[in-house]
């Protein structure tokens, strides 16, 4: 025993480091905003189907683990060698044992494979219950969402009504991307010149984070989006409000000397209008995201920055310093021009109807 004590003491030195490591791993799984990007908290029917397969497989794997490890530990103690034991009998197989350890895994695989295949076919079905069709297009590095039923287009935030199936028709404008909303549905790769489909229905209002899950270039990790599930009345209020957002000149021009009017003028003369649309109704796909409603979005730069005046100023001042590799160039704007542009962009806000879920961002 005296010889073992130093070894135990040396091993004990690693205990604090191990505890700290385990604590850091546990904290890394926490989400400060209450909307974890996790598959373990499904909020839609599609995600529930996947969760059922995962839990069934995990339960079977747990049973197998304890049975196998239990048998192993029992065999180690039951058949361990003792001093003076004779040479054990040598044999070259046991037919009954080999049949058993082949049959049991085969049965387990059947219990896993059957519900898995059923789920694959179920999730591949085309919804027929009057779904809301949304056309999703991936770009480097942002997402575009088009609503043919309402002739609307937006970017960054995808709004959906609760209680109605959403039918996503997905493609990409450049390279391969992968659309993933962990709490609502599985991953779907999106390919150039090809449509891929995904559907889900959620009954729970909330904001659910999504992410591109296929490496697509320098800013792949910053190609995020949000799915905002709203009660039908709130969703209708949002889409009506989005349709009403347009250039101020189209809906009562501001006073000629106002800051918003100055920003509108700069937007047209500084080439912003060549890459961005500011109306959601019937807008074409352009180089940059559609900016209708940008003033009331929660994030900018495809989920990378909170939508505050300070962050908008950083973005307009030097986009490449915020998100290297994006197509938006540095336009050499002065501080006064940036202030005017921010005022104009804030005017492109969706005003929620009374009782609707408020999505207005607050500036500094």
Tab-separated table of C-alpha atoms in Angstrom, residues 9-310:
chain	number	residue	atom	x	y	z
A	9	UNK	CA	-1.632	11.656	-4.636
A	10	UNK	CA	-0.397	12.348	-8.155
A	11	UNK	CA	-3.768	11.310	-9.556
A	12	UNK	CA	-5.570	13.535	-7.050
A	13	UNK	CA	-3.792	16.599	-8.470
A	14	UNK	CA	-5.850	16.256	-11.626
A	15	UNK	CA	-9.196	16.308	-9.795
A	16	UNK	CA	-9.525	20.148	-9.601
A	17	UNK	CA	-8.614	20.520	-13.290
A	18	UNK	CA	-11.119	17.819	-14.203
A	19	UNK	CA	-13.857	19.517	-12.164
A	20	UNK	CA	-13.152	22.885	-13.806
A	21	UNK	CA	-13.214	21.286	-17.274
A	22	UNK	CA	-16.538	19.569	-16.612
A	23	UNK	CA	-18.004	22.818	-15.240
A	24	UNK	CA	-16.891	24.740	-18.355
A	25	UNK	CA	-18.449	22.106	-20.618
A	26	UNK	CA	-21.707	22.352	-18.665
A	27	UNK	CA	-21.725	26.154	-18.894
A	28	UNK	CA	-20.982	25.988	-22.619
A	29	UNK	CA	-24.327	24.264	-23.084
A	30	UNK	CA	-26.239	27.108	-21.435
A	31	UNK	CA	-28.003	29.784	-23.487
A	32	UNK	CA	-28.358	33.272	-21.993
A	33	UNK	CA	-31.330	34.273	-24.151
A	34	UNK	CA	-33.518	31.271	-23.440
A	35	UNK	CA	-33.617	30.102	-27.072
A	36	UNK	CA	-30.930	27.435	-27.299
A	37	UNK	CA	-29.849	26.236	-30.696
A	38	UNK	CA	-30.610	22.669	-29.684
A	39	UNK	CA	-32.468	19.688	-31.077
A	40	UNK	CA	-33.401	18.527	-27.564
A	41	UNK	CA	-36.260	21.016	-27.152
A	42	UNK	CA	-38.476	20.420	-30.229
A	43	UNK	CA	-41.184	23.017	-30.867
A	44	UNK	CA	-42.663	21.745	-34.152
A	45	UNK	CA	-44.124	18.500	-35.475
A	46	UNK	CA	-41.168	17.779	-37.775
A	47	UNK	CA	-38.703	18.214	-34.910
A	48	UNK	CA	-40.887	16.022	-32.689
A	49	UNK	CA	-40.628	13.171	-35.205
A	50	UNK	CA	-36.848	13.427	-35.220
A	51	UNK	CA	-36.757	13.664	-31.434
A	52	UNK	CA	-38.794	10.470	-31.073
A	53	UNK	CA	-36.320	8.539	-33.249
A	54	UNK	CA	-33.377	9.973	-31.324
A	55	UNK	CA	-34.843	9.159	-27.916
A	56	UNK	CA	-35.820	5.627	-28.920
A	57	UNK	CA	-32.332	4.977	-30.296
A	58	UNK	CA	-30.723	6.482	-27.202
A	59	UNK	CA	-32.872	4.381	-24.876
A	60	UNK	CA	-31.996	1.181	-26.723
A	61	UNK	CA	-28.316	2.145	-26.771
A	62	UNK	CA	-28.436	2.764	-23.013
A	63	UNK	CA	-29.987	-0.652	-22.374
A	64	UNK	CA	-27.369	-2.334	-24.573
A	65	UNK	CA	-24.562	-0.429	-22.833
A	66	UNK	CA	-25.562	-1.526	-19.342
A	67	UNK	CA	-26.218	-5.123	-20.420
A	68	UNK	CA	-22.881	-5.438	-22.219
A	69	UNK	CA	-20.849	-3.640	-19.566
A	70	UNK	CA	-22.669	-5.549	-16.815
A	71	UNK	CA	-21.887	-8.864	-18.486
A	72	UNK	CA	-18.282	-7.785	-18.956
A	73	UNK	CA	-17.828	-6.827	-15.296
A	74	UNK	CA	-19.542	-10.041	-14.178
A	75	UNK	CA	-17.261	-12.123	-16.425
A	76	UNK	CA	-14.154	-10.329	-15.135
A	77	UNK	CA	-14.964	-11.269	-11.552
A	78	UNK	CA	-16.572	-14.646	-12.226
A	79	UNK	CA	-13.820	-16.036	-14.428
A	80	UNK	CA	-10.765	-14.158	-13.179
A	81	UNK	CA	-7.646	-16.222	-12.811
A	82	UNK	CA	-6.365	-17.233	-9.370
A	83	UNK	CA	-2.922	-18.330	-8.278
A	84	UNK	CA	-2.499	-22.061	-8.878
A	85	UNK	CA	-5.295	-22.345	-11.446
A	86	UNK	CA	-4.785	-24.970	-14.121
A	87	UNK	CA	-4.586	-24.036	-17.786
A	88	UNK	CA	-8.201	-23.353	-18.900
A	89	UNK	CA	-9.826	-25.586	-21.475
A	90	UNK	CA	-9.079	-24.422	-25.009
A	91	UNK	CA	-11.969	-24.303	-27.469
A	92	UNK	CA	-12.556	-22.783	-30.882
A	93	UNK	CA	-16.124	-21.535	-30.733
A	94	UNK	CA	-19.552	-21.894	-29.232
A	95	UNK	CA	-22.361	-22.107	-31.755
A	96	UNK	CA	-25.144	-21.160	-29.332
A	97	UNK	CA	-23.219	-18.131	-28.029
A	98	UNK	CA	-22.358	-16.940	-31.538
A	99	UNK	CA	-25.990	-17.217	-32.673
A	100	UNK	CA	-27.147	-15.281	-29.617
A	101	UNK	CA	-24.700	-12.415	-29.997
A	102	UNK	CA	-25.562	-12.169	-33.704
A	103	UNK	CA	-29.344	-12.345	-33.258
A	104	UNK	CA	-29.630	-9.828	-30.430
A	105	UNK	CA	-27.924	-6.942	-32.313
A	106	UNK	CA	-30.008	-7.789	-35.393
A	107	UNK	CA	-33.232	-7.496	-33.398
A	108	UNK	CA	-32.053	-4.219	-31.857
A	109	UNK	CA	-31.270	-2.828	-35.321
A	110	UNK	CA	-34.772	-3.734	-36.483
A	111	UNK	CA	-36.254	-1.791	-33.566
A	112	UNK	CA	-34.144	1.197	-34.628
A	113	UNK	CA	-34.438	0.850	-38.410
A	114	UNK	CA	-38.221	0.469	-38.696
A	115	UNK	CA	-39.183	3.768	-36.958
A	116	UNK	CA	-36.255	5.503	-38.662
A	117	UNK	CA	-37.435	4.499	-42.145
A	118	UNK	CA	-41.020	5.403	-41.231
A	119	UNK	CA	-39.845	8.862	-40.135
A	120	UNK	CA	-37.832	9.323	-43.328
A	121	UNK	CA	-40.920	8.668	-45.447
A	122	UNK	CA	-43.098	10.824	-43.189
A	123	UNK	CA	-40.779	13.837	-43.356
A	124	UNK	CA	-40.451	13.448	-47.135
A	125	UNK	CA	-44.189	13.834	-47.679
A	126	UNK	CA	-45.490	16.926	-49.464
A	127	UNK	CA	-47.937	18.791	-47.193
A	128	UNK	CA	-51.480	19.059	-48.545
A	129	UNK	CA	-53.201	20.918	-45.682
A	130	UNK	CA	-53.136	24.383	-47.289
A	131	UNK	CA	-49.552	25.144	-46.264
A	132	UNK	CA	-47.922	28.555	-46.289
A	133	UNK	CA	-45.318	28.353	-49.050
A	134	UNK	CA	-42.080	30.239	-48.406
A	135	UNK	CA	-39.337	30.329	-51.020
A	136	UNK	CA	-35.942	30.309	-49.302
A	137	UNK	CA	-32.772	31.375	-51.101
A	138	UNK	CA	-29.321	31.128	-49.566
A	139	UNK	CA	-26.718	33.756	-50.426
A	140	UNK	CA	-23.184	34.373	-49.237
A	141	UNK	CA	-23.875	35.079	-46.377
A	142	UNK	CA	-27.552	35.821	-45.738
A	143	UNK	CA	-30.979	34.268	-46.268
A	144	UNK	CA	-33.844	35.572	-48.396
A	145	UNK	CA	-37.478	34.628	-47.706
A	146	UNK	CA	-40.176	35.112	-50.317
A	147	UNK	CA	-43.936	34.683	-49.665
A	148	UNK	CA	-45.691	34.049	-53.021
A	149	UNK	CA	-49.122	34.013	-51.364
A	150	UNK	CA	-48.676	37.629	-50.281
A	151	UNK	CA	-46.179	38.772	-52.940
A	152	UNK	CA	-43.720	39.760	-50.190
A	153	UNK	CA	-40.000	39.313	-49.733
A	154	UNK	CA	-37.810	39.831	-46.678
A	155	UNK	CA	-34.417	38.762	-45.338
A	156	UNK	CA	-32.835	37.615	-42.096
A	157	UNK	CA	-36.055	36.988	-40.138
A	158	UNK	CA	-38.590	34.445	-41.373
A	159	UNK	CA	-42.030	35.073	-39.864
A	160	UNK	CA	-44.493	32.170	-39.749
A	161	UNK	CA	-47.969	31.741	-38.244
A	162	UNK	CA	-48.566	29.156	-35.550
A	163	UNK	CA	-51.017	26.360	-36.263
A	164	UNK	CA	-50.364	26.341	-40.014
A	165	UNK	CA	-47.952	24.100	-41.897
A	166	UNK	CA	-45.052	25.942	-43.504
A	167	UNK	CA	-43.788	24.503	-46.795
A	168	UNK	CA	-40.253	25.674	-47.580
A	169	UNK	CA	-39.028	25.571	-51.199
A	170	UNK	CA	-35.288	26.096	-50.974
A	171	UNK	CA	-32.489	26.911	-53.394
A	172	UNK	CA	-29.302	28.968	-53.467
A	173	UNK	CA	-28.079	31.899	-55.472
A	174	UNK	CA	-24.426	30.886	-55.353
A	175	UNK	CA	-22.748	27.980	-53.525
A	176	UNK	CA	-24.095	25.046	-51.525
A	177	UNK	CA	-25.714	25.998	-48.201
A	178	UNK	CA	-27.662	24.051	-45.576
A	179	UNK	CA	-30.811	25.368	-43.905
A	180	UNK	CA	-31.171	24.323	-40.256
A	181	UNK	CA	-33.594	25.337	-37.517
A	182	UNK	CA	-32.817	22.830	-34.730
A	183	UNK	CA	-36.014	23.304	-32.719
A	184	UNK	CA	-38.363	23.236	-35.718
A	185	UNK	CA	-37.020	20.852	-38.354
A	186	UNK	CA	-33.994	18.951	-39.606
A	187	UNK	CA	-31.248	20.105	-41.925
A	188	UNK	CA	-31.772	20.474	-45.649
A	189	UNK	CA	-28.978	21.172	-48.111
A	190	UNK	CA	-29.827	23.826	-50.692
A	191	UNK	CA	-28.302	23.500	-54.146
A	192	UNK	CA	-27.862	25.865	-57.092
A	193	UNK	CA	-30.562	25.504	-59.785
A	194	UNK	CA	-32.461	22.921	-57.764
A	195	UNK	CA	-35.321	23.090	-55.273
A	196	UNK	CA	-35.211	21.160	-52.022
A	197	UNK	CA	-38.144	21.039	-49.612
A	198	UNK	CA	-38.792	21.090	-45.901
A	199	UNK	CA	-41.970	21.534	-43.870
A	200	UNK	CA	-42.991	22.043	-40.269
A	201	UNK	CA	-45.852	23.305	-38.130
A	202	UNK	CA	-45.428	24.850	-34.702
A	203	UNK	CA	-48.075	25.645	-32.125
A	204	UNK	CA	-45.684	27.588	-29.879
A	205	UNK	CA	-45.041	31.303	-30.540
A	206	UNK	CA	-41.430	32.307	-30.105
A	207	UNK	CA	-38.153	33.165	-31.787
A	208	UNK	CA	-36.137	30.172	-32.947
A	209	UNK	CA	-32.525	30.544	-34.117
A	210	UNK	CA	-31.325	28.992	-37.344
A	211	UNK	CA	-27.976	28.579	-39.010
A	212	UNK	CA	-26.295	27.595	-42.238
A	213	UNK	CA	-24.935	24.114	-41.503
A	214	UNK	CA	-22.756	23.628	-44.596
A	215	UNK	CA	-19.399	25.376	-44.963
A	216	UNK	CA	-19.934	28.004	-47.648
A	217	UNK	CA	-17.055	30.417	-47.357
A	218	UNK	CA	-15.321	32.886	-45.062
A	219	UNK	CA	-18.411	33.997	-43.135
A	220	UNK	CA	-20.198	30.635	-42.966
A	221	UNK	CA	-20.314	30.765	-39.152
A	222	UNK	CA	-22.025	34.172	-39.351
A	223	UNK	CA	-24.805	33.138	-41.714
A	224	UNK	CA	-27.584	32.978	-39.158
A	225	UNK	CA	-31.303	33.717	-39.257
A	226	UNK	CA	-34.370	33.613	-37.022
A	227	UNK	CA	-37.736	31.967	-37.417
A	228	UNK	CA	-40.313	34.099	-35.626
A	229	UNK	CA	-43.476	32.102	-34.943
A	230	UNK	CA	-46.492	34.320	-34.240
A	231	UNK	CA	-50.151	33.823	-33.534
A	232	UNK	CA	-52.124	34.148	-36.813
A	233	UNK	CA	-53.400	37.641	-35.949
A	234	UNK	CA	-49.877	38.844	-35.118
A	235	UNK	CA	-48.483	37.278	-38.287
A	236	UNK	CA	-51.167	39.040	-40.350
A	237	UNK	CA	-50.302	42.320	-38.636
A	238	UNK	CA	-46.639	41.794	-39.493
A	239	UNK	CA	-47.236	41.020	-43.175
A	240	UNK	CA	-49.607	43.963	-43.580
A	241	UNK	CA	-47.066	46.200	-41.879
A	242	UNK	CA	-44.265	44.859	-44.085
A	243	UNK	CA	-46.306	45.525	-47.212
A	244	UNK	CA	-46.784	49.104	-46.055
A	245	UNK	CA	-43.046	49.706	-45.659
A	246	UNK	CA	-41.554	51.471	-48.645
A	247	UNK	CA	-39.489	54.477	-49.527
A	248	UNK	CA	-40.945	57.529	-47.739
A	249	UNK	CA	-41.428	59.210	-51.101
A	250	UNK	CA	-44.084	56.603	-51.897
A	251	UNK	CA	-46.087	57.166	-48.729
A	252	UNK	CA	-45.976	60.795	-47.780
A	253	UNK	CA	-42.527	62.300	-48.293
A	254	UNK	CA	-40.809	63.809	-45.242
A	255	UNK	CA	-39.991	67.506	-45.085
A	256	UNK	CA	-37.204	68.371	-47.562
A	257	UNK	CA	-34.832	69.412	-44.776
A	258	UNK	CA	-35.488	66.412	-42.526
A	259	UNK	CA	-32.774	63.940	-41.584
A	260	UNK	CA	-34.818	61.064	-43.076
A	261	UNK	CA	-35.079	62.884	-46.411
A	262	UNK	CA	-31.324	63.453	-46.401
A	263	UNK	CA	-30.789	59.747	-45.725
A	264	UNK	CA	-33.186	58.805	-48.517
A	265	UNK	CA	-31.268	61.003	-50.931
A	266	UNK	CA	-27.952	59.467	-49.873
A	267	UNK	CA	-29.404	55.969	-50.267
A	268	UNK	CA	-30.184	56.766	-53.915
A	269	UNK	CA	-26.984	58.642	-54.757
A	270	UNK	CA	-24.446	56.483	-52.906
A	271	UNK	CA	-25.305	53.362	-54.935
A	272	UNK	CA	-27.112	51.655	-52.037
A	273	UNK	CA	-30.239	51.427	-54.195
A	274	UNK	CA	-28.282	49.418	-56.770
A	275	UNK	CA	-27.881	46.503	-54.332
A	276	UNK	CA	-30.855	46.784	-51.954
A	277	UNK	CA	-34.610	47.057	-52.394
A	278	UNK	CA	-36.588	49.018	-49.779
A	279	UNK	CA	-40.035	47.706	-50.700
A	280	UNK	CA	-41.150	44.190	-49.821
A	281	UNK	CA	-43.977	43.993	-52.362
A	282	UNK	CA	-42.977	42.163	-55.531
A	283	UNK	CA	-39.322	43.042	-55.046
A	284	UNK	CA	-36.747	41.200	-57.178
A	285	UNK	CA	-33.782	39.329	-55.748
A	286	UNK	CA	-30.839	41.711	-55.596
A	287	UNK	CA	-27.170	41.608	-54.640
A	288	UNK	CA	-27.899	42.545	-51.040
A	289	UNK	CA	-30.748	41.757	-48.625
A	290	UNK	CA	-34.136	43.403	-48.984
A	291	UNK	CA	-34.261	46.280	-46.471
A	292	UNK	CA	-38.015	46.648	-46.058
A	293	UNK	CA	-38.561	46.444	-42.317
A	294	UNK	CA	-34.845	46.613	-41.510
A	295	UNK	CA	-35.443	49.349	-38.941
A	296	UNK	CA	-37.423	46.966	-36.745
A	297	UNK	CA	-35.395	43.785	-37.181
A	298	UNK	CA	-33.648	42.470	-34.108
A	299	UNK	CA	-30.300	41.884	-35.859
A	300	UNK	CA	-28.222	43.078	-38.778
A	301	UNK	CA	-25.389	41.475	-40.757
A	302	UNK	CA	-27.287	38.162	-40.906
A	303	UNK	CA	-27.662	37.726	-37.179
A	304	UNK	CA	-24.136	38.851	-36.349
A	305	UNK	CA	-24.925	42.186	-34.648
A	306	UNK	CA	-27.862	43.483	-32.583
A	307	UNK	CA	-29.759	46.117	-34.547
A	308	UNK	CA	-28.683	49.239	-32.674
A	309	UNK	CA	-27.729	52.637	-34.042
A	310	UNK	CA	-24.150	52.069	-32.909
